[in-house]
Amino acid sequence: MVCNGVWVPDSGASRALDPLLCFAVYSLERRITRLYAELLAPWRLSYLQYVVVTALGGNAGAGLTVGELGRVLDLDSGTLSPLLKRLEARDVVRRDRSAGDERVVVVTLTDAGRALHDELGDVQRCLAERMPPDPQGAAELRERLRAANDFLARHAEPGVTGRREEPAR
């Protein structure tokens, strides 16, 4: 049903979704991403651009290879390459071929990127202020989500759909 211009699921739909962990995580991710979009708007950054700048800024200026950055952010090259290209066009990052191996590309923050990283320091604090006031609970939730993510990364088989094969007739 629609209430004041906003779709609100009926109680039957809500009850059907309540036991689904995946839906709870999905809903939370969407809300947090919207909060980040609002907080990052003054810098015209997307959430993914923000995490790239944060990851590179947290690496003591040493830079990361494209492969390392992809692993850290859990992004494939099809997503990461255009993202880096946009940040490079804005003079936030620099991509250089490794002197030791021309096939390896190292990504570093530019001076403008380091300044941006410093400016973005308050974004996390602003987000925390909009969350429930329970730092201990937030830390526990973050650790549980990391543990679940790590477990799934280690144990999930690529290509598993969860569907049973129909017996051959």
GROMACS .gro file of N, CA and C in nm, residues 55-57 61-69 84 92-98 104-110:
model
   81
   55ALA      N    1   4.054   0.369   0.137
   55ALA     CA    2   4.149   0.257   0.137
   55ALA      C    3   4.290   0.305   0.102
   56LEU      N    4   4.301   0.390   0.002
   56LEU     CA    5   4.433   0.440  -0.038
   56LEU      C    6   4.491   0.533   0.069
   57GLY      N    7   4.407   0.614   0.130
   57GLY     CA    8   4.454   0.705   0.234
   57GLY      C    9   4.496   0.632   0.360
   61GLY      N   10   5.003   0.624   0.222
   61GLY     CA   11   5.054   0.683   0.099
   61GLY      C   12   5.135   0.589   0.011
   62ALA      N   13   5.143   0.462   0.050
   62ALA     CA   14   5.226   0.368  -0.025
   62ALA      C   15   5.162   0.325  -0.156
   63GLY      N   16   5.034   0.343  -0.171
   63GLY     CA   17   4.966   0.297  -0.292
   63GLY      C   18   4.935   0.149  -0.284
   64LEU      N   19   4.846   0.106  -0.370
   64LEU     CA   20   4.807  -0.034  -0.381
   64LEU      C   21   4.803  -0.070  -0.528
   65THR      N   22   4.833  -0.194  -0.559
   65THR     CA   23   4.815  -0.236  -0.697
   65THR      C   24   4.665  -0.244  -0.724
   66VAL      N   25   4.628  -0.241  -0.849
   66VAL     CA   26   4.487  -0.253  -0.886
   66VAL      C   27   4.432  -0.385  -0.831
   67GLY      N   28   4.511  -0.491  -0.840
   67GLY     CA   29   4.468  -0.621  -0.788
   67GLY      C   30   4.446  -0.619  -0.638
   68GLU      N   31   4.539  -0.558  -0.564
   68GLU     CA   32   4.524  -0.548  -0.418
   68GLU      C   33   4.400  -0.466  -0.383
   69LEU      N   34   4.382  -0.355  -0.452
   69LEU     CA   35   4.267  -0.269  -0.426
   69LEU      C   36   4.137  -0.344  -0.454
   84LEU      N   37   3.833   0.397  -1.112
   84LEU     CA   38   3.966   0.459  -1.104
   84LEU      C   39   3.985   0.562  -1.214
   92VAL      N   40   4.230   1.282  -0.843
   92VAL     CA   41   4.225   1.229  -0.707
   92VAL      C   42   4.325   1.115  -0.692
   93VAL      N   43   4.337   1.032  -0.795
   93VAL     CA   44   4.432   0.920  -0.791
   93VAL      C   45   4.522   0.926  -0.913
   94ARG      N   46   4.631   0.852  -0.902
   94ARG     CA   47   4.724   0.835  -1.012
   94ARG      C   48   4.748   0.686  -1.030
   95ARG      N   49   4.753   0.644  -1.156
   95ARG     CA   50   4.785   0.503  -1.186
   95ARG      C   51   4.918   0.501  -1.260
   96ASP      N   52   5.011   0.424  -1.206
   96ASP     CA   53   5.144   0.412  -1.267
   96ASP      C   54   5.181   0.265  -1.282
   97ARG      N   55   5.249   0.234  -1.388
   97ARG     CA   56   5.300   0.099  -1.408
   97ARG      C   57   5.416   0.076  -1.311
   98SER      N   58   5.421  -0.043  -1.255
   98SER     CA   59   5.529  -0.079  -1.164
   98SER      C   60   5.661  -0.086  -1.241
  104VAL      N   61   5.185  -0.471  -1.384
  104VAL     CA   62   5.125  -0.431  -1.257
  104VAL      C   63   5.105  -0.279  -1.254
  105VAL      N   64   4.983  -0.238  -1.218
  105VAL     CA   65   4.951  -0.095  -1.208
  105VAL      C   66   4.932  -0.061  -1.061
  106VAL      N   67   5.003   0.042  -1.016
  106VAL     CA   68   4.996   0.088  -0.877
  106VAL      C   69   4.912   0.215  -0.872
  107VAL      N   70   4.817   0.218  -0.779
  107VAL     CA   71   4.727   0.333  -0.763
  107VAL      C   72   4.767   0.407  -0.635
  108THR      N   73   4.786   0.537  -0.646
  108THR     CA   74   4.817   0.621  -0.530
  108THR      C   75   4.729   0.745  -0.533
  109LEU      N   76   4.713   0.806  -0.417
  109LEU     CA   77   4.643   0.934  -0.410
  109LEU      C   78   4.737   1.044  -0.458
  110THR      N   79   4.683   1.139  -0.531
  110THR     CA   80   4.758   1.259  -0.569
  110THR      C   81   4.758   1.353  -0.449
   0.00000   0.00000   0.00000
